[in-house]
Coordinates of C-alpha atoms in Angstrom, one line a residue:
Chain A
M1 CA -6.7 37.9 -6.3
A2 CA -4.9 35.5 -8.5
D3 CA -1.6 37.3 -8.1
E4 CA 0.7 35.0 -6.3
Q5 CA 2.5 37.8 -4.5
T6 CA -0.5 39.6 -3.0
N7 CA -1.1 37.7 0.2
I8 CA 2.4 36.9 1.4
P9 CA 2.5 38.0 5.0
A10 CA 4.8 41.0 5.0
Q11 CA 8.2 40.0 6.4
G12 CA 9.4 43.3 7.8
G13 CA 6.2 45.4 8.0
K14 CA 4.4 43.3 10.5
P15 CA 5.4 43.1 14.2
E16 CA 6.8 39.8 15.3
P17 CA 3.9 37.7 16.7
S18 CA 4.2 36.8 20.4
G19 CA 5.6 33.5 21.5
F20 CA 2.3 32.7 23.0
R21 CA 0.6 33.0 19.6
L22 CA 3.1 30.7 17.9
V23 CA 2.6 28.0 20.6
A24 CA -1.1 28.5 20.6
T25 CA -1.3 28.0 16.8
L26 CA 0.6 24.8 17.0
G27 CA -1.3 23.7 20.0
V28 CA -4.7 24.2 18.3
A29 CA -3.5 22.5 15.1
G30 CA -2.2 19.6 17.2
L31 CA -5.4 19.4 19.2
V32 CA -7.7 19.4 16.1
S33 CA -5.5 16.9 14.4
G34 CA -5.5 14.7 17.5
F35 CA -9.3 14.7 17.6
C36 CA -9.5 13.9 13.9
L37 CA -7.1 11.0 14.2
V38 CA -8.8 9.5 17.3
G39 CA -12.2 9.9 15.6
A40 CA -11.0 8.2 12.4
Y41 CA -9.3 5.5 14.4
L42 CA -12.4 4.7 16.5
Y43 CA -14.6 4.8 13.4
T44 CA -12.4 2.5 11.4
L45 CA -11.1 0.1 14.0
P46 CA -14.2 -2.2 14.1
L47 CA -14.3 -2.2 10.3
I48 CA -10.6 -3.1 10.0
Q49 CA -10.9 -5.8 12.6
A50 CA -14.0 -7.2 10.9
A51 CA -12.3 -7.2 7.5
K52 CA -9.2 -9.0 9.0
A53 CA -11.4 -11.6 10.8
K54 CA -13.3 -12.2 7.5
A55 CA -10.0 -12.5 5.6
L56 CA -8.7 -15.0 8.2
E57 CA -11.9 -17.1 8.0
A58 CA -11.8 -17.2 4.2
A59 CA -8.1 -18.1 4.4
I60 CA -8.8 -21.1 6.7
Y61 CA -11.3 -22.5 4.2
E62 CA -9.0 -21.8 1.4
V63 CA -5.9 -23.6 2.8
L64 CA -7.8 -26.6 3.9
P65 CA -9.6 -27.9 0.8
G66 CA -12.9 -29.5 1.6
C67 CA -13.2 -27.7 5.0
V68 CA -16.7 -26.7 6.0
R69 CA -16.3 -26.0 9.7
Y70 CA -13.4 -25.1 11.9
D71 CA -12.5 -24.8 15.6
A72 CA -9.9 -22.6 17.2
Y73 CA -7.4 -24.1 19.7
D74 CA -4.9 -22.4 21.9
L75 CA -1.6 -23.9 22.9
K76 CA -1.5 -23.9 26.7
S77 CA 1.5 -25.4 28.5
G78 CA 2.1 -27.9 25.7
A79 CA -1.4 -29.0 25.0
L80 CA -4.2 -27.9 22.8
V81 CA -7.2 -26.4 24.5
K82 CA -10.4 -25.2 22.9
A83 CA -10.0 -21.4 22.4
E84 CA -12.3 -19.0 24.2
G85 CA -12.9 -15.5 22.9
S86 CA -11.9 -14.0 19.6
A87 CA -8.3 -13.1 20.6
S88 CA -5.8 -14.3 23.1
E89 CA -2.1 -14.0 23.9
L90 CA -1.6 -17.7 23.4
P91 CA -0.5 -19.2 20.1
R92 CA -3.6 -20.3 18.2
V93 CA -4.3 -23.0 15.6
F94 CA -7.4 -23.9 13.7
A95 CA -8.6 -27.5 13.2
G96 CA -10.8 -27.9 10.0
Y97 CA -13.5 -30.5 9.5
D98 CA -15.1 -31.8 6.3
K99 CA -18.9 -32.5 5.7
Q100 CA -18.7 -35.8 7.5
G101 CA -17.2 -34.2 10.6
E102 CA -13.8 -35.8 9.9
R103 CA -10.8 -33.6 10.8
I104 CA -9.0 -32.7 7.6
G105 CA -6.0 -30.9 9.1
F106 CA -4.8 -27.8 10.8
A107 CA -4.5 -24.2 9.6
I108 CA -1.3 -22.7 11.1
Q109 CA -0.5 -19.0 11.2
S110 CA 3.1 -17.9 10.9
G111 CA 5.2 -14.8 10.1
V112 CA 8.8 -14.1 9.2
P113 CA 10.7 -11.0 7.9
G114 CA 10.6 -10.7 4.1
F115 CA 12.2 -8.2 1.7
Q116 CA 10.4 -5.2 3.1
D117 CA 8.5 -6.1 6.2
I118 CA 7.0 -9.1 7.9
V119 CA 5.4 -11.7 5.6
A120 CA 2.6 -13.3 7.4
G121 CA 0.5 -16.2 6.2
I122 CA -1.6 -19.1 7.1
F123 CA -1.2 -22.7 5.7
G124 CA -3.0 -26.0 5.9
Y125 CA -1.2 -29.0 7.4
V126 CA -2.3 -32.6 7.4
P127 CA -0.5 -34.4 10.2
E128 CA -1.5 -37.9 8.9
T129 CA 0.4 -37.4 5.6
K130 CA 2.8 -34.8 6.9
T131 CA 2.0 -32.5 3.9
I132 CA 1.1 -28.9 3.4
V133 CA -2.1 -28.6 1.4
G134 CA -2.5 -24.9 0.9
L135 CA -1.0 -21.5 1.7
K136 CA -2.4 -18.0 1.8
I137 CA -0.3 -14.9 2.4
L138 CA -2.2 -12.6 4.7
E139 CA 0.2 -9.7 5.1
S140 CA 3.0 -8.6 2.9
K141 CA 4.6 -5.4 1.8
E142 CA 6.8 -7.1 -0.8
T143 CA 7.7 -5.1 -3.9
P144 CA 4.6 -4.7 -6.1
G145 CA 5.0 -6.5 -9.4
L146 CA 7.8 -8.6 -8.2
G147 CA 7.9 -9.9 -4.6
D148 CA 4.2 -9.8 -4.5
K149 CA 4.2 -12.8 -6.9
I150 CA 4.4 -14.9 -3.7
F151 CA 0.7 -14.5 -3.5
K152 CA -0.2 -13.6 -7.1
D153 CA 1.8 -16.1 -9.2
E154 CA -0.3 -19.2 -9.8
A155 CA 2.7 -21.4 -10.6
F156 CA 4.3 -20.4 -7.3
K157 CA 1.1 -21.0 -5.4
G158 CA 1.0 -24.5 -7.0
N159 CA 4.1 -25.4 -4.9
F160 CA 2.0 -25.5 -1.8
L161 CA -0.9 -27.7 -2.8
K162 CA 1.0 -30.9 -1.9
L163 CA 4.2 -30.2 -0.2
E164 CA 6.0 -32.7 2.1
V165 CA 7.4 -31.1 5.2
E166 CA 10.0 -33.8 6.1
P167 CA 12.9 -33.5 6.7
E168 CA 12.3 -29.8 5.9
I169 CA 11.1 -27.6 3.1
V170 CA 13.8 -26.5 0.7
L171 CA 13.9 -23.7 -1.9
V172 CA 15.3 -24.5 -5.3
K173 CA 15.8 -22.5 -8.5
K174 CA 12.8 -22.3 -10.7
G175 CA 12.2 -25.5 -12.7
E176 CA 14.6 -27.6 -10.6
K177 CA 11.9 -29.0 -8.2
A178 CA 12.5 -32.7 -8.1
N179 CA 11.5 -33.9 -4.7
P180 CA 8.2 -33.5 -2.9
N181 CA 9.7 -31.3 -0.2
E182 CA 11.1 -28.7 -2.7
V183 CA 9.7 -25.3 -3.7
D184 CA 10.4 -23.6 -7.1
A185 CA 11.6 -20.0 -6.4
I186 CA 10.3 -17.0 -8.3
T187 CA 12.8 -15.6 -10.7
G188 CA 13.8 -12.1 -9.5
A189 CA 12.2 -12.5 -6.2
T190 CA 14.5 -14.9 -4.4
I191 CA 14.3 -13.2 -1.0
S192 CA 10.5 -13.1 -1.0
S193 CA 10.4 -16.8 -2.1
R194 CA 12.9 -17.7 0.7
A195 CA 10.7 -15.8 3.2
V196 CA 7.7 -17.9 2.3
V197 CA 9.7 -21.1 2.8
S198 CA 11.1 -20.0 6.1
L199 CA 7.5 -19.0 7.1
L200 CA 6.4 -22.6 6.5
N201 CA 9.5 -24.1 8.2
A202 CA 9.0 -21.7 11.2
G203 CA 5.3 -22.6 11.5
M204 CA 6.2 -26.3 11.3
K205 CA 8.9 -25.9 14.0
D206 CA 6.4 -24.3 16.3
W207 CA 3.5 -26.7 15.8
K208 CA 4.6 -30.0 14.2
G209 CA 5.4 -31.8 17.5
T210 CA 2.1 -30.8 19.1
L211 CA -0.1 -31.5 16.1
D212 CA 1.4 -34.8 15.1
K213 CA 0.5 -36.1 18.5
E214 CA -3.1 -35.0 18.2
K215 CA -5.3 -38.1 17.4
K216 CA -8.2 -37.7 15.0
K217 CA -11.5 -37.4 17.0
Chain B
M1 CA -9.8 42.8 -1.4
S2 CA -11.9 41.2 -3.9
E3 CA -11.6 37.4 -4.4
Q4 CA -13.4 37.5 -7.7
V5 CA -11.4 36.2 -10.7
S6 CA -12.4 35.7 -14.2
S7 CA -13.3 32.2 -15.3
G8 CA -10.5 32.3 -17.8
Q9 CA -8.0 32.8 -15.0
N10 CA -9.6 30.0 -13.1
M11 CA -9.2 27.7 -16.0
A12 CA -5.6 28.7 -16.4
V13 CA -4.9 27.9 -12.8
F14 CA -6.5 24.5 -13.2
L15 CA -4.9 23.6 -16.5
K16 CA -1.3 24.5 -15.7
G17 CA -1.0 21.5 -13.5
L18 CA -2.1 19.2 -16.3
W19 CA 0.5 20.3 -18.8
E20 CA 2.4 23.6 -18.6
E21 CA 3.6 23.0 -15.0
N22 CA 3.0 19.2 -14.7
P23 CA 4.3 18.2 -11.3
I24 CA 6.2 15.2 -12.6
F25 CA 7.3 16.0 -16.1
V26 CA 8.0 19.7 -15.6
I27 CA 8.4 20.6 -11.9
V28 CA 9.8 17.1 -11.1
L29 CA 8.2 16.9 -7.6
G30 CA 7.1 13.8 -5.7
M31 CA 9.6 11.4 -7.4
C32 CA 9.5 8.8 -4.6
P33 CA 6.0 7.5 -5.3
T34 CA 6.7 8.1 -9.0
M35 CA 9.5 5.5 -8.9
A36 CA 8.1 3.2 -6.3
V37 CA 4.5 2.4 -7.2
T38 CA 4.3 2.9 -11.0
N39 CA 5.1 -0.7 -12.0
T40 CA 1.4 -1.5 -12.6
A41 CA -1.3 0.7 -13.9
I42 CA -3.7 0.0 -11.1
N43 CA -1.2 0.9 -8.4
S44 CA -0.4 4.2 -10.2
L45 CA -4.0 5.1 -10.4
A46 CA -4.6 4.3 -6.7
M47 CA -1.5 6.3 -5.6
G48 CA -2.5 9.2 -7.9
M49 CA -6.0 9.4 -6.5
S50 CA -4.9 9.2 -2.9
T51 CA -2.4 12.0 -3.5
L52 CA -5.1 14.0 -5.2
V53 CA -7.5 13.7 -2.2
V54 CA -4.7 14.7 0.3
L55 CA -3.7 17.6 -2.0
L56 CA -7.2 18.9 -2.3
G57 CA -7.8 18.7 1.5
S58 CA -4.5 20.2 2.6
S59 CA -4.5 23.0 0.0
T60 CA -8.0 24.0 0.9
L61 CA -7.3 24.1 4.6
V62 CA -4.0 25.9 4.3
S63 CA -5.6 28.5 2.1
L64 CA -8.5 28.8 4.5
F65 CA -6.3 29.5 7.5
R66 CA -3.5 31.3 5.7
K67 CA -4.1 34.6 7.5
V68 CA -4.4 33.0 10.9
I69 CA -1.2 30.9 10.8
P70 CA 1.9 33.0 11.8
D71 CA 4.7 32.9 9.3
Q72 CA 7.2 31.4 11.7
V73 CA 5.3 28.2 12.3
R74 CA 3.7 27.8 9.0
I75 CA 5.7 24.8 7.7
T76 CA 5.1 22.9 10.9
T77 CA 1.4 23.6 10.8
Y78 CA 1.2 22.5 7.1
I79 CA 2.8 19.3 8.0
V80 CA 0.4 18.6 10.8
I81 CA -2.5 19.3 8.4
I82 CA -1.1 17.0 5.7
A83 CA -0.1 14.2 8.1
T84 CA -3.6 14.3 9.6
F85 CA -5.2 13.9 6.2
V86 CA -2.9 11.1 5.1
T87 CA -3.4 9.1 8.3
V88 CA -7.2 9.5 8.1
I89 CA -7.1 8.3 4.5
D90 CA -4.8 5.4 5.5
F91 CA -7.4 4.3 8.1
L92 CA -10.3 4.8 5.7
L93 CA -8.6 2.8 2.9
A94 CA -7.8 0.0 5.3
A95 CA -11.4 -0.1 6.6
L96 CA -13.3 0.3 3.3
V97 CA -11.1 -1.1 0.6
P98 CA -8.7 -3.5 2.3
D99 CA -7.5 -5.0 -1.0
V100 CA -6.3 -1.6 -2.4
H101 CA -4.8 -0.8 1.0
K102 CA -2.9 -4.1 0.9
E103 CA -1.6 -3.2 -2.6
L104 CA -0.2 0.2 -1.7
G105 CA 1.1 -1.0 1.6
A106 CA 3.9 1.2 2.9
F107 CA 3.4 4.0 0.3
I108 CA 0.3 5.6 1.7
P109 CA 2.0 6.9 4.9
L110 CA 4.7 8.2 2.6
I111 CA 2.3 10.6 1.0
V112 CA 3.1 12.9 4.0
V113 CA 6.6 13.5 2.7
N114 CA 5.5 13.9 -1.0
C115 CA 7.1 17.3 -1.7
L116 CA 4.4 18.0 -4.2
I117 CA 1.8 18.5 -1.4
L118 CA 4.0 20.7 0.8
G119 CA 5.2 22.5 -2.3
R120 CA 1.7 23.5 -3.4
A121 CA 0.8 24.5 0.2
E122 CA 3.8 26.8 0.4
A123 CA 3.9 28.1 -3.2
F124 CA 0.2 28.5 -3.9
A125 CA -2.3 27.8 -1.2
A126 CA -0.6 30.0 1.4
R127 CA -0.9 33.0 -0.9
N128 CA -4.2 32.6 -2.7
P129 CA -7.9 32.4 -2.0
V130 CA -9.6 29.1 -1.2
G131 CA -11.3 28.7 -4.6
L132 CA -8.2 29.2 -6.6
S133 CA -6.2 27.0 -4.2
F134 CA -8.7 24.2 -4.7
L135 CA -8.5 24.5 -8.5
D136 CA -4.7 24.5 -8.3
A137 CA -4.7 21.4 -6.2
L138 CA -7.2 19.7 -8.5
G139 CA -5.1 20.5 -11.6
M140 CA -1.9 19.5 -10.0
G141 CA -3.4 16.3 -8.5
L142 CA -4.9 15.3 -11.8
G143 CA -1.6 16.1 -13.6
F144 CA 0.2 14.0 -11.1
T145 CA -2.3 11.1 -11.5
L146 CA -2.2 11.2 -15.3
A147 CA 1.6 11.3 -15.3
L148 CA 1.8 8.3 -12.9
L149 CA -0.7 6.4 -14.9
S150 CA 1.2 7.0 -18.2
I151 CA 4.4 5.6 -16.6
G152 CA 2.4 2.8 -15.0
I153 CA 0.8 1.7 -18.3
I154 CA 4.1 1.7 -20.1
R155 CA 5.9 -0.3 -17.4
E156 CA 3.1 -2.8 -16.9
V157 CA 2.6 -3.4 -20.7
L158 CA 6.3 -4.0 -21.3
G159 CA 7.3 -5.5 -17.9
S160 CA 4.4 -7.8 -17.3
G161 CA 2.7 -8.0 -20.7
S162 CA -0.6 -6.9 -19.3
L163 CA -2.7 -3.8 -18.7
F164 CA -4.8 -3.5 -15.5
T165 CA -3.9 -7.1 -15.0
I166 CA -5.5 -8.2 -18.2
S167 CA -3.0 -10.2 -20.3
L168 CA -2.3 -8.6 -23.6
F169 CA 0.1 -10.7 -25.6
G170 CA -0.6 -14.3 -24.7
K171 CA 2.0 -16.9 -23.7
G172 CA 4.6 -16.1 -26.4
F173 CA 5.5 -12.8 -24.8
E174 CA 8.7 -12.7 -22.7
P175 CA 8.2 -9.9 -20.2
W176 CA 10.9 -7.2 -19.9
V177 CA 11.4 -7.8 -16.1
I178 CA 13.7 -4.8 -15.9
M179 CA 10.6 -2.5 -16.6
V180 CA 8.9 -3.5 -13.3
L181 CA 12.2 -3.0 -11.4
P182 CA 13.5 0.4 -10.3
P183 CA 15.7 0.9 -13.4
G184 CA 12.6 0.6 -15.6
G185 CA 11.0 3.4 -13.6
F186 CA 14.0 5.7 -14.3
L187 CA 14.1 4.7 -18.0
T188 CA 10.4 5.3 -18.6
L189 CA 10.4 8.6 -16.7
G190 CA 13.4 9.7 -18.7
F191 CA 11.9 8.9 -22.1
L192 CA 8.6 10.5 -21.2
M193 CA 10.3 13.7 -20.0
L194 CA 12.2 13.8 -23.2
G195 CA 9.0 13.5 -25.2
V196 CA 7.2 16.1 -23.1
N197 CA 10.1 18.6 -23.4
R198 CA 10.4 18.1 -27.2
L199 CA 6.6 18.8 -27.6
K200 CA 6.9 21.9 -25.4
K201 CA 9.9 23.2 -27.4
K202 CA 8.1 22.6 -30.7
K203 CA 5.1 24.7 -29.4
A204 CA 7.3 27.5 -28.2

């Protein structure tokens, strides 16, 4: 029946359903829902992790131009040790090597609060020249069409191809970049731009001391 | 009770969501995603399609179990059904199309509270047979998608000078930044509603 009124459960005519029936209905609904969610979670978890690992690997090659191979290192009581296993609780950094086996630099992961949520990224750092040579934003919920220019705008991305980190990275208004440690902000997305700069500075604060001491092997 | 309906009636149920009772321009439901993700055409399309899938799934299930679910707990049960669908879709998008998932970010979980979906469950699916509920959801979902897309196209063309990220006007075009900001959403929606209402009045 197409009539919208036909199947309304009669309000007065029907006896009140027992409390047990109400609880049972919700219980069954919750149970079925729970099974669906656990199923979907178990099915998608390896796929999501694989996609994330792939994105991370691609990002390491992207932020260290010329990199053909990389090793993962964990920071253990102030020193770098070769990482074991795919994940660990320790802070992790990636050393990238070129075709000749020379170490190019390090890929450092970092994250800071942005306009909406954590902005997380990975960037390439060369201790010899104390410059950042590439940046890739891995996670961001910045406003689509505006804040998301931090990873879409080519001009903004250009800031991070050769950026000196000393004394620290500074955000300036668009078009006012004059020094090698300055970053041109995105018009209309100052908070997101600022988040990117503090992401870099936070990453440098965590790692610079350790990495600058690392001799080329 | 017979569940047979003429094909003309089926068509009417399907079509009303597209124009006569368009969820955005006429019923004005689901305004949160309408404002939030329509600043580019591709985001609008992805949001519309995700909502369509959730709407189809939840309307069909609600209609299927409409005689089993006691009246007193129906809203809670509908929400459980809708939330389950949304979460499963969230997982699937993250696993299968990580790029699209990254684009839509926070807005996928928010489909749960899109009042269009609960609205159709309560106003239609809970009172009508499965086939009709499916058609209603399909019409409403497509109407929602088309409306989002029309807003998204206008905002992207004016606000970024591109369509589906393909640049339209070359370097000389100064984008109307306001159009990709929230006020641009309200402006576009307002003008589109004005147009739709004028057209409807003329017809009547």
